[in-house]
Tab-separated table of C-alpha atoms in Angstrom:
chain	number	residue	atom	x	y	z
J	1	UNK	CA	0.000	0.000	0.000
J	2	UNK	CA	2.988	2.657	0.995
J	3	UNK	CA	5.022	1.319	-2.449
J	4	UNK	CA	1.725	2.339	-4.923
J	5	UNK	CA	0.814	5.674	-2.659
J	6	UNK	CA	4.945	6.428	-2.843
J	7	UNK	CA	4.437	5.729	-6.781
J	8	UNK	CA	1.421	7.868	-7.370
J	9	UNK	CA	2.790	10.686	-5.672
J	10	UNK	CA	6.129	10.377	-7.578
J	11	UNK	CA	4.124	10.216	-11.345
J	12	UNK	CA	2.323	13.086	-10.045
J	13	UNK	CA	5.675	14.890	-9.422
J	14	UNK	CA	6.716	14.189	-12.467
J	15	UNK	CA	3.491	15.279	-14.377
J	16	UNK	CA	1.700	18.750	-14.323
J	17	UNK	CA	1.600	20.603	-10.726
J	18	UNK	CA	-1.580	20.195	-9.372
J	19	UNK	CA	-4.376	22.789	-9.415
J	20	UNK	CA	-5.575	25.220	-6.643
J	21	UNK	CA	-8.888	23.761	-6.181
J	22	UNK	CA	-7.371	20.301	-6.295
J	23	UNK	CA	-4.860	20.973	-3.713
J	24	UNK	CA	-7.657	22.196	-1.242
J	25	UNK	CA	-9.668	19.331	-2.282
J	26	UNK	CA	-6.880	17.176	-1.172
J	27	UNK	CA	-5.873	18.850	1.895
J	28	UNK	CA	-9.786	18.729	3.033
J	29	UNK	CA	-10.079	15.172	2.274
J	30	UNK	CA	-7.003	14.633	4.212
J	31	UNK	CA	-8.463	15.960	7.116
J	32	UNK	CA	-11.584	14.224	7.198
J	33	UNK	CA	-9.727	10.878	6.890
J	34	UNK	CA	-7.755	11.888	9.950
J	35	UNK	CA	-10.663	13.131	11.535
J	36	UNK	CA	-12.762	10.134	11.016
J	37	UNK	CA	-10.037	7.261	11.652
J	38	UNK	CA	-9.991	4.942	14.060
J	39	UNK	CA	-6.642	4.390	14.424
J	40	UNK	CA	-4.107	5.976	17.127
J	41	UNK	CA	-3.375	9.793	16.051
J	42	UNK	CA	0.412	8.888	16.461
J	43	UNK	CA	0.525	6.339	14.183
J	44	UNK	CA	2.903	6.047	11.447
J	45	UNK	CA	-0.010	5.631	8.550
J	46	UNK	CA	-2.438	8.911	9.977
J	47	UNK	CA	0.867	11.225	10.897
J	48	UNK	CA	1.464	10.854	7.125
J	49	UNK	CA	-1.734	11.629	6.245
J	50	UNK	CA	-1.508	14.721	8.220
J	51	UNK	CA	1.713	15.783	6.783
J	52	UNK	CA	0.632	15.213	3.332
J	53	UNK	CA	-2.661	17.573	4.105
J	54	UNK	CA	-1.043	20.184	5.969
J	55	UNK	CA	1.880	20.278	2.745
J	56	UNK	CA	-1.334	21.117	0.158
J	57	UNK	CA	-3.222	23.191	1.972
J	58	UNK	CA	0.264	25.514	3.076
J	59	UNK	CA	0.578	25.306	-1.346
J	60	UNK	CA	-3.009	26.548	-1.340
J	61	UNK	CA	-2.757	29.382	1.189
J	62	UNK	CA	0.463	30.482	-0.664
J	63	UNK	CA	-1.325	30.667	-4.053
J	64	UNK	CA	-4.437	32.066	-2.571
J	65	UNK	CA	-2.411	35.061	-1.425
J	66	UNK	CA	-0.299	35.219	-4.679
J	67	UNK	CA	-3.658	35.330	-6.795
J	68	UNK	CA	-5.293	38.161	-4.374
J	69	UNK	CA	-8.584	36.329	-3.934
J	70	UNK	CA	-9.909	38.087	-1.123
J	71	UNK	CA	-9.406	41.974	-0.450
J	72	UNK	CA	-10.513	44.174	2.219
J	73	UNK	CA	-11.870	46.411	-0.269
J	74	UNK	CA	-14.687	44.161	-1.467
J	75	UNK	CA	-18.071	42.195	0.373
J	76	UNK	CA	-19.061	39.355	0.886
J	77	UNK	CA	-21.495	39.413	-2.672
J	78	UNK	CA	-18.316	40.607	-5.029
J	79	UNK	CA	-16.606	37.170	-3.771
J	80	UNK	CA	-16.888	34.574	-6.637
J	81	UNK	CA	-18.967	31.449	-5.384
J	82	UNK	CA	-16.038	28.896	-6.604
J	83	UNK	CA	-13.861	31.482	-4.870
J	84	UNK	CA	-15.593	31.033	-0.856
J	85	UNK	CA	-14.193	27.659	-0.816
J	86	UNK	CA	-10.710	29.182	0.002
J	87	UNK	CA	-12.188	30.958	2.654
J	88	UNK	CA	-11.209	27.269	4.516
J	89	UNK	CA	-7.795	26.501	3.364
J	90	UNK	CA	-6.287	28.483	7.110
J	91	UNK	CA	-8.825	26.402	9.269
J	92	UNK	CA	-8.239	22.932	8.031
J	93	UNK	CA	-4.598	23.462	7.817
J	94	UNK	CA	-5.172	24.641	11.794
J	95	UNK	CA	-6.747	21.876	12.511
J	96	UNK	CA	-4.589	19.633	10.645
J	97	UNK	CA	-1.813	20.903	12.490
J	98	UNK	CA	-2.941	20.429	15.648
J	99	UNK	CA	-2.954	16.761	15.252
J	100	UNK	CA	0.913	16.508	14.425
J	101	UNK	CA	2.078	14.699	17.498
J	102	UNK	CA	5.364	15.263	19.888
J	103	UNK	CA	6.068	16.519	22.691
J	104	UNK	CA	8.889	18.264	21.677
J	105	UNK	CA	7.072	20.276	19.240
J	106	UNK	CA	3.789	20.346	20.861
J	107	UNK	CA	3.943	24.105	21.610
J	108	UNK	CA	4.986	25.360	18.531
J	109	UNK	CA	2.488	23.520	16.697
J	110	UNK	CA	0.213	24.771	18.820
J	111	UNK	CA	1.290	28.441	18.389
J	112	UNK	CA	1.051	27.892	14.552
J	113	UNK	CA	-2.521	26.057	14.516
J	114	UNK	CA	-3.398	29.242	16.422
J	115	UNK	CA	-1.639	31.834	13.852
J	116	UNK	CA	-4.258	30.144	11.481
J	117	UNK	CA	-7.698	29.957	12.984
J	118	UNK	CA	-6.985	33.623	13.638
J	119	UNK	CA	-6.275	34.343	10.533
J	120	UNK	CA	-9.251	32.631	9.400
J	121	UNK	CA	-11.375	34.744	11.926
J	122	UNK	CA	-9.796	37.764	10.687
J	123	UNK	CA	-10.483	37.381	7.450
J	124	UNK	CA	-14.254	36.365	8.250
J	125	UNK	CA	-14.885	39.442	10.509
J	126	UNK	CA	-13.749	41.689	7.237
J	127	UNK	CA	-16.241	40.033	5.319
J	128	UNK	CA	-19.071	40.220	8.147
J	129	UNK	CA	-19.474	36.394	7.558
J	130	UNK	CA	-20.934	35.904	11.013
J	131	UNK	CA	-21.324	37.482	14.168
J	132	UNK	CA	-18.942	37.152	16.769
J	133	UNK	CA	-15.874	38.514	18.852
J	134	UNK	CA	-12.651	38.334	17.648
J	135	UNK	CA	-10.511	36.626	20.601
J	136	UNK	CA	-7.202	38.834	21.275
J	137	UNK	CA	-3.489	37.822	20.559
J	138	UNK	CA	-1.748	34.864	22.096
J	139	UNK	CA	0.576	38.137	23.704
J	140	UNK	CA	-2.774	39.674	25.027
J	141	UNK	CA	-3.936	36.596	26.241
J	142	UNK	CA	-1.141	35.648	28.524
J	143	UNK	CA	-1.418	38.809	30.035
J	144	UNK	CA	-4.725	38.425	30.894
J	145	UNK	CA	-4.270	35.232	32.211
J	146	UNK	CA	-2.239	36.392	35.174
J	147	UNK	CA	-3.352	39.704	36.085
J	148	UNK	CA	-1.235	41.993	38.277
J	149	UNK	CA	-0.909	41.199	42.073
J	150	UNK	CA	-1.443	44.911	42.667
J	151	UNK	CA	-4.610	45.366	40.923
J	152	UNK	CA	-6.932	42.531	41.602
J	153	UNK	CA	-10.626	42.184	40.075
J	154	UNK	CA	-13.257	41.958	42.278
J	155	UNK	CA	-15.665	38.878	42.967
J	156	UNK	CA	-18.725	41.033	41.143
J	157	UNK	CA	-16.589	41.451	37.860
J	158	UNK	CA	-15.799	38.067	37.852
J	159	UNK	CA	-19.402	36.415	38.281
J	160	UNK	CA	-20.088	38.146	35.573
J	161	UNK	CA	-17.194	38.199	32.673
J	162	UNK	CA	-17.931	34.207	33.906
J	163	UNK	CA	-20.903	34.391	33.152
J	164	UNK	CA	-20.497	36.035	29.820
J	165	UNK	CA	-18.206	33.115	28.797
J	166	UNK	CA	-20.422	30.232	29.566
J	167	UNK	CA	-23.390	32.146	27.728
J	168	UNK	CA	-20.998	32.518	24.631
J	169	UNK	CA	-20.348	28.842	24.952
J	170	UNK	CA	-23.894	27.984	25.070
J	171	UNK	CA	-24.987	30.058	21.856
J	172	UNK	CA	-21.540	28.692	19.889
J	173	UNK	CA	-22.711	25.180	20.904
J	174	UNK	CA	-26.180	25.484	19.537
J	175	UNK	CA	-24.755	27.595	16.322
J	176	UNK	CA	-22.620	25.062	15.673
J	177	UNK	CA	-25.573	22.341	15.689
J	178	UNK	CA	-28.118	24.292	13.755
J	179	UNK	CA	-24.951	24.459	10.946
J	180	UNK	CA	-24.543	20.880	11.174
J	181	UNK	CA	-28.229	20.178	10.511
J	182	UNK	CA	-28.734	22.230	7.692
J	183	UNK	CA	-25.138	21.200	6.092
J	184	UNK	CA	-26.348	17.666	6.518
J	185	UNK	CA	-29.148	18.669	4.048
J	186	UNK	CA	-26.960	20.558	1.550
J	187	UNK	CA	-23.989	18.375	1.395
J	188	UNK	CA	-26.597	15.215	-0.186
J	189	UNK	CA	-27.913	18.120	-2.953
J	190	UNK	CA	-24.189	18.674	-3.829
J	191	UNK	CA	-22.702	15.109	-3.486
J	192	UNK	CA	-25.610	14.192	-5.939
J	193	UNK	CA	-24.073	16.973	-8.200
J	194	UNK	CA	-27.151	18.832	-9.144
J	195	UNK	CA	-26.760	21.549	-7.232
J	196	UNK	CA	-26.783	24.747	-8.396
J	197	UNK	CA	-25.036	28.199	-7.857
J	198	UNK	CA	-27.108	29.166	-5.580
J	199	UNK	CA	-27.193	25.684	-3.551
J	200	UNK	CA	-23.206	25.928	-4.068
J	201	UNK	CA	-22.765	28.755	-2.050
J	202	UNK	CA	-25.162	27.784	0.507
J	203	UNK	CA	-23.271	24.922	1.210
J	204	UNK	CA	-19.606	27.208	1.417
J	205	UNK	CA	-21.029	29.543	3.660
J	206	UNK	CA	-22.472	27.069	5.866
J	207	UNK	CA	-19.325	25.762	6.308
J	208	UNK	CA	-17.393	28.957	6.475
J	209	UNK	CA	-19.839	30.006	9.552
J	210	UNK	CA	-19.578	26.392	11.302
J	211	UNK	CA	-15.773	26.697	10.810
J	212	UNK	CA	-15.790	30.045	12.987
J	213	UNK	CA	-17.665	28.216	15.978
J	214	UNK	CA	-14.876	25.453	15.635
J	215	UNK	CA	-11.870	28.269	15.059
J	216	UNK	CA	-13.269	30.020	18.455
J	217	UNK	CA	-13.837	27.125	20.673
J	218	UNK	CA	-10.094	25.232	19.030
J	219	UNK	CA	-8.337	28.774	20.404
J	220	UNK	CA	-9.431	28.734	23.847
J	221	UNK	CA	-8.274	25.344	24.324
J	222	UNK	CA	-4.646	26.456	22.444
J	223	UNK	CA	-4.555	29.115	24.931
J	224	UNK	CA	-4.882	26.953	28.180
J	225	UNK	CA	-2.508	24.425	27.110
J	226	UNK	CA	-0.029	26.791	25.967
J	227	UNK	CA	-0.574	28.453	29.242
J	228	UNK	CA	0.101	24.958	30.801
J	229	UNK	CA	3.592	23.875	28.579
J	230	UNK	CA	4.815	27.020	30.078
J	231	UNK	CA	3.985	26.797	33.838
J	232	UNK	CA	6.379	23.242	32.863
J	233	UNK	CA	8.881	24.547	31.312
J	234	UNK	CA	9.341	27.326	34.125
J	235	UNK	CA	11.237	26.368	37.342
J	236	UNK	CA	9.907	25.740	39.928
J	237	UNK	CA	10.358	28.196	43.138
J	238	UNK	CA	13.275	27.875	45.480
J	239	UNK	CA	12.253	25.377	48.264
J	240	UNK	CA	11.644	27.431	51.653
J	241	UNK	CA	14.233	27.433	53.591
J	242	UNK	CA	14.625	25.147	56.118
J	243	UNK	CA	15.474	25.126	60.112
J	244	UNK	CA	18.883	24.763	61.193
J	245	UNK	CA	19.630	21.041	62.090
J	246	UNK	CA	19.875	20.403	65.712
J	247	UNK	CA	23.366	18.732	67.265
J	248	UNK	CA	22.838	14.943	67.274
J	249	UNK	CA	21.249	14.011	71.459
J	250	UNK	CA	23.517	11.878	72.870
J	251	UNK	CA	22.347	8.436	74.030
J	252	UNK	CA	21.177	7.770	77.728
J	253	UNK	CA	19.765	6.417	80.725
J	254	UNK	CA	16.851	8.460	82.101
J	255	UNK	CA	17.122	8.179	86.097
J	256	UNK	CA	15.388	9.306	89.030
J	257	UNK	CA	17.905	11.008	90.893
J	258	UNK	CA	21.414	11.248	91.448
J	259	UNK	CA	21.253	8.044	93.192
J	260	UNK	CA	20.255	5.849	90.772
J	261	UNK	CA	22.385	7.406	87.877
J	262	UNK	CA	25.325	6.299	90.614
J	263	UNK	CA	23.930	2.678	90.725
J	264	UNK	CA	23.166	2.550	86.632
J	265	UNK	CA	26.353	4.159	85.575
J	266	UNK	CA	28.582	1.369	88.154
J	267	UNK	CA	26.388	-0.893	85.949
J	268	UNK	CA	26.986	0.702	82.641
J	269	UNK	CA	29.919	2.138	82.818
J	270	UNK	CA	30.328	2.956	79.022
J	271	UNK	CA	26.775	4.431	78.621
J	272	UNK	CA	26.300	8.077	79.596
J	273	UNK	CA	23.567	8.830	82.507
J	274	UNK	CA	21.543	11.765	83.505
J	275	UNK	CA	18.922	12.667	86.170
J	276	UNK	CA	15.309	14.109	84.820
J	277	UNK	CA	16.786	17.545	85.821
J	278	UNK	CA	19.589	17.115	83.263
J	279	UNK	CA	18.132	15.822	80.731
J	280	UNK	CA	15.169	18.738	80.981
J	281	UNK	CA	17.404	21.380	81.671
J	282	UNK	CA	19.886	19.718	78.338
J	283	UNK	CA	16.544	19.887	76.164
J	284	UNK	CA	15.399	23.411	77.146
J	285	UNK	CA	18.808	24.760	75.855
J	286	UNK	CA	18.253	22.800	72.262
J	287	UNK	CA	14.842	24.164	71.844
J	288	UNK	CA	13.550	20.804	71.453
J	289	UNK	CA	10.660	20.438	74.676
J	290	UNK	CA	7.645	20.339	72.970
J	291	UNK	CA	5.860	23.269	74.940
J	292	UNK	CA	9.007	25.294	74.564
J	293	UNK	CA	8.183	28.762	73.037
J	294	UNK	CA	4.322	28.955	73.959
J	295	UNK	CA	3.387	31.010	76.757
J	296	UNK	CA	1.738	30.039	79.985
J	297	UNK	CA	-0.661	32.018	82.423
J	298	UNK	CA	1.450	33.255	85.406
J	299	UNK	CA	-1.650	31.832	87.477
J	300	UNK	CA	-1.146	28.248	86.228
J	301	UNK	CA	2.494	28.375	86.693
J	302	UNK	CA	2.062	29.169	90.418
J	303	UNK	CA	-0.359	26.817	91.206
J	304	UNK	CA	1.451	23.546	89.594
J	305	UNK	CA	4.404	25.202	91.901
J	306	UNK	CA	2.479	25.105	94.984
J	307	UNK	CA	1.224	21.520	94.226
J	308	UNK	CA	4.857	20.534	93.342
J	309	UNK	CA	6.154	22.039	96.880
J	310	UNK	CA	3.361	20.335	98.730
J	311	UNK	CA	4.286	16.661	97.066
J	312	UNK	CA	7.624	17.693	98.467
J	313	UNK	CA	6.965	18.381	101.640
J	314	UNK	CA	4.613	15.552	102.032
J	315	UNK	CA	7.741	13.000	100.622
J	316	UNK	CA	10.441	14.874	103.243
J	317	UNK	CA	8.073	14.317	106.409
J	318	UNK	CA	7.830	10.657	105.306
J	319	UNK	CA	11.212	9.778	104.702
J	320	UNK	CA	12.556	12.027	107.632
J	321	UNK	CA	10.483	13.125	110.708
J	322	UNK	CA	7.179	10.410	110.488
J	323	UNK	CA	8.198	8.286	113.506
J	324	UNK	CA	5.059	6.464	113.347
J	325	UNK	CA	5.521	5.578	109.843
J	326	UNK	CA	8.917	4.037	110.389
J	327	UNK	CA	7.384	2.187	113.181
J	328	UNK	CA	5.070	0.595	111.213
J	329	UNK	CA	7.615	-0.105	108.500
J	330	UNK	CA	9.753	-1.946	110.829
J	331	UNK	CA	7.187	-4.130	112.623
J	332	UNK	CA	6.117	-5.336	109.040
J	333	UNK	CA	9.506	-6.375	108.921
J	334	UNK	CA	9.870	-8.410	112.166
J	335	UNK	CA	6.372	-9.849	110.851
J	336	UNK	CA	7.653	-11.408	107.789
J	337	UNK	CA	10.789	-12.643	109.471
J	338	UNK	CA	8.187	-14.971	111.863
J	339	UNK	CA	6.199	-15.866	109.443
J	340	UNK	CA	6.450	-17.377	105.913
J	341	UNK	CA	4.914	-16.660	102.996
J	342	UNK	CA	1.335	-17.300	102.592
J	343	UNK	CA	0.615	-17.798	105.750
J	344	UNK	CA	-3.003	-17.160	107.067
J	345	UNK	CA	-4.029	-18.507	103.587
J	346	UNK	CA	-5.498	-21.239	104.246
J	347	UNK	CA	-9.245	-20.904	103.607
J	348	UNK	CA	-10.993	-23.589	101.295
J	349	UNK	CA	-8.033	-25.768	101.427
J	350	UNK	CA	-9.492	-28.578	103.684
């Protein structure tokens, strides 16, 4: 199949060039193939296709503007009726374009699909083909898109400039299918091939006008992915900055008191100790106690003082001056010495 499509093309490069209306012809029918296929867009087989389109309708547009078909000078009712065809030689090759696949060259085929429809549009509001607004530059439209820190819109504005859009989608949507449906009609007059002038240019201006919906609604979508590629390409934002890393804590036994770091450290001689004092006092001067930094009510602080000094007192009396407390602790003493263990249990046990 490649071999006879690689030998037609070469007979026709050796024979006569081919004419303007059959280069658009080709280019269109190269896009509806594309448009229509089911097979992956990045396919060897379509991505040809597209290249072959997009290489006679670029031949068109460059003969169109050699011959001076269109001029600002003239309406819509001087324009030849063969001649409104070319009208669609800048959308299809837009559209055509947009399907050429890579990332690599992603945004600049998108910037050249857009060049395109807007030159389409252009063209289409000189002629008063249809009624609609002419969207701004791709230049215009990034600035738009991020508007200054220093002058922000307010909530009100932007209710309704939303608004606005999402009615102008709405009437483009049903444009577009009202031009569908009445194509639909003309297209079977004209494939049949007896339709006249009149019918003729019915059927070119129907498709000029559905071409504008599709031109309209293909460059808002260019602009947010271009708008996206570039937020990509950017880098990103230094990373904030972070705290100062903390000396390494050194490992070791938490004690009670002095005491016991004695008895642990005899024990473990090559393990560091520290009381609950040190190790308090060692984590207050890292910054690393979990309350550190947040301020307390002087009235709480006092109070868990007072409760602390009464525990204290309370411990000193018993381990000091409570006589009657060591009495008791040494007649429990002489008790168990006199008696074994488990004695007085004996209930149940026959």
């Amino acid at each position: 199949m490649a071999e006879t499509q690689n030998g037609t093309d070469a007979q026709q490069s050796n024979s006569e060039p081919l004419k303007l209306s059959e280069l658009l012809d080709r280019g269109w029918k190269a896009f509806e193939e594309v448009d229509r296929t089911d097979e992956p867009l990045a396919s060897h087989g379509v991505q040809v296709k597209v290249r072959r389109g997009i290489v006679a309708l670029e031949e068109t547009s460059s003969m169109v503007a050699q011959l001076d078909l269109f001029s600002r000078n003239e309406d819509l009712e001087e324009v030849a009726t063969a001649d409104l065809k070319y009208f669609l030689s800048s959308p299809l090759l837009g559209a055509l374009t947009l399907k050429i696949t890579g990332k690599d060259k992603r945004l600049e085929a998108l910037r050249a699909a857009r060049a395109y429809f807007m030159d389409f549009l252009t063209r289409c509001k000189e002629y008063n083909l249809s009624k609609f607004e002419l969207p701004s530059t791709e230049k215009q439209s990034s600035g738009q898109s991020q508007p200054p820190a220093a002058k922000p819109s307010s909530s009100q504005a932007d209710l309704v400039a939303m608004a606005a859009q999402r009615q102008a989608k709405i009437e483009r949507y049903r444009q577009k299918k009202e031009l569908e449906a009445r194509l639909d009609d003309v297209r079977k007059v004209v494939d049949s091939g007896q339709a006249d002038e009149e019918t003729s240019r019915d059927f070119y201006l129907l498709n000029i006008r559905r071409w504008v919906t599709v031109s309209l609604e293909e460059i808002e979508s260019i602009d947010q992915e271009i708008e996206i590629l570039k937020n990509l390409a950017q880098p990103q934002g230094a990373p904030e900055t972070s705290r100062p890393a903390r000396p390494p804590m050194k490992p070791f036994v938490l004690t009670k008191d002095v005491v016991q770091a004695q008895v642990f450290g005899a024990g473990y001689p090559s393990l560091p100790t520290m009381t609950v004092d040190d190790w308090y006092e060692q984590h207050r001067k890292h910054g690393a106690l979990p309350d550190q930094g947040i301020p307390h009510r002087v009235s709480v602080d006092e109070d868990t003082d007072a409760k602390e000094r009464e525990e204290e007192e309370k411990e000193r009396k018993v381990d000091e001056d409570d006589e009657e407390a060591l009495k008791k602790a040494r007649e429990w003493d002489n008790w168990k010495d006199t008696h074994q263990r488990g004695y007085g249990n004996r209930h149940n046990m026959g």
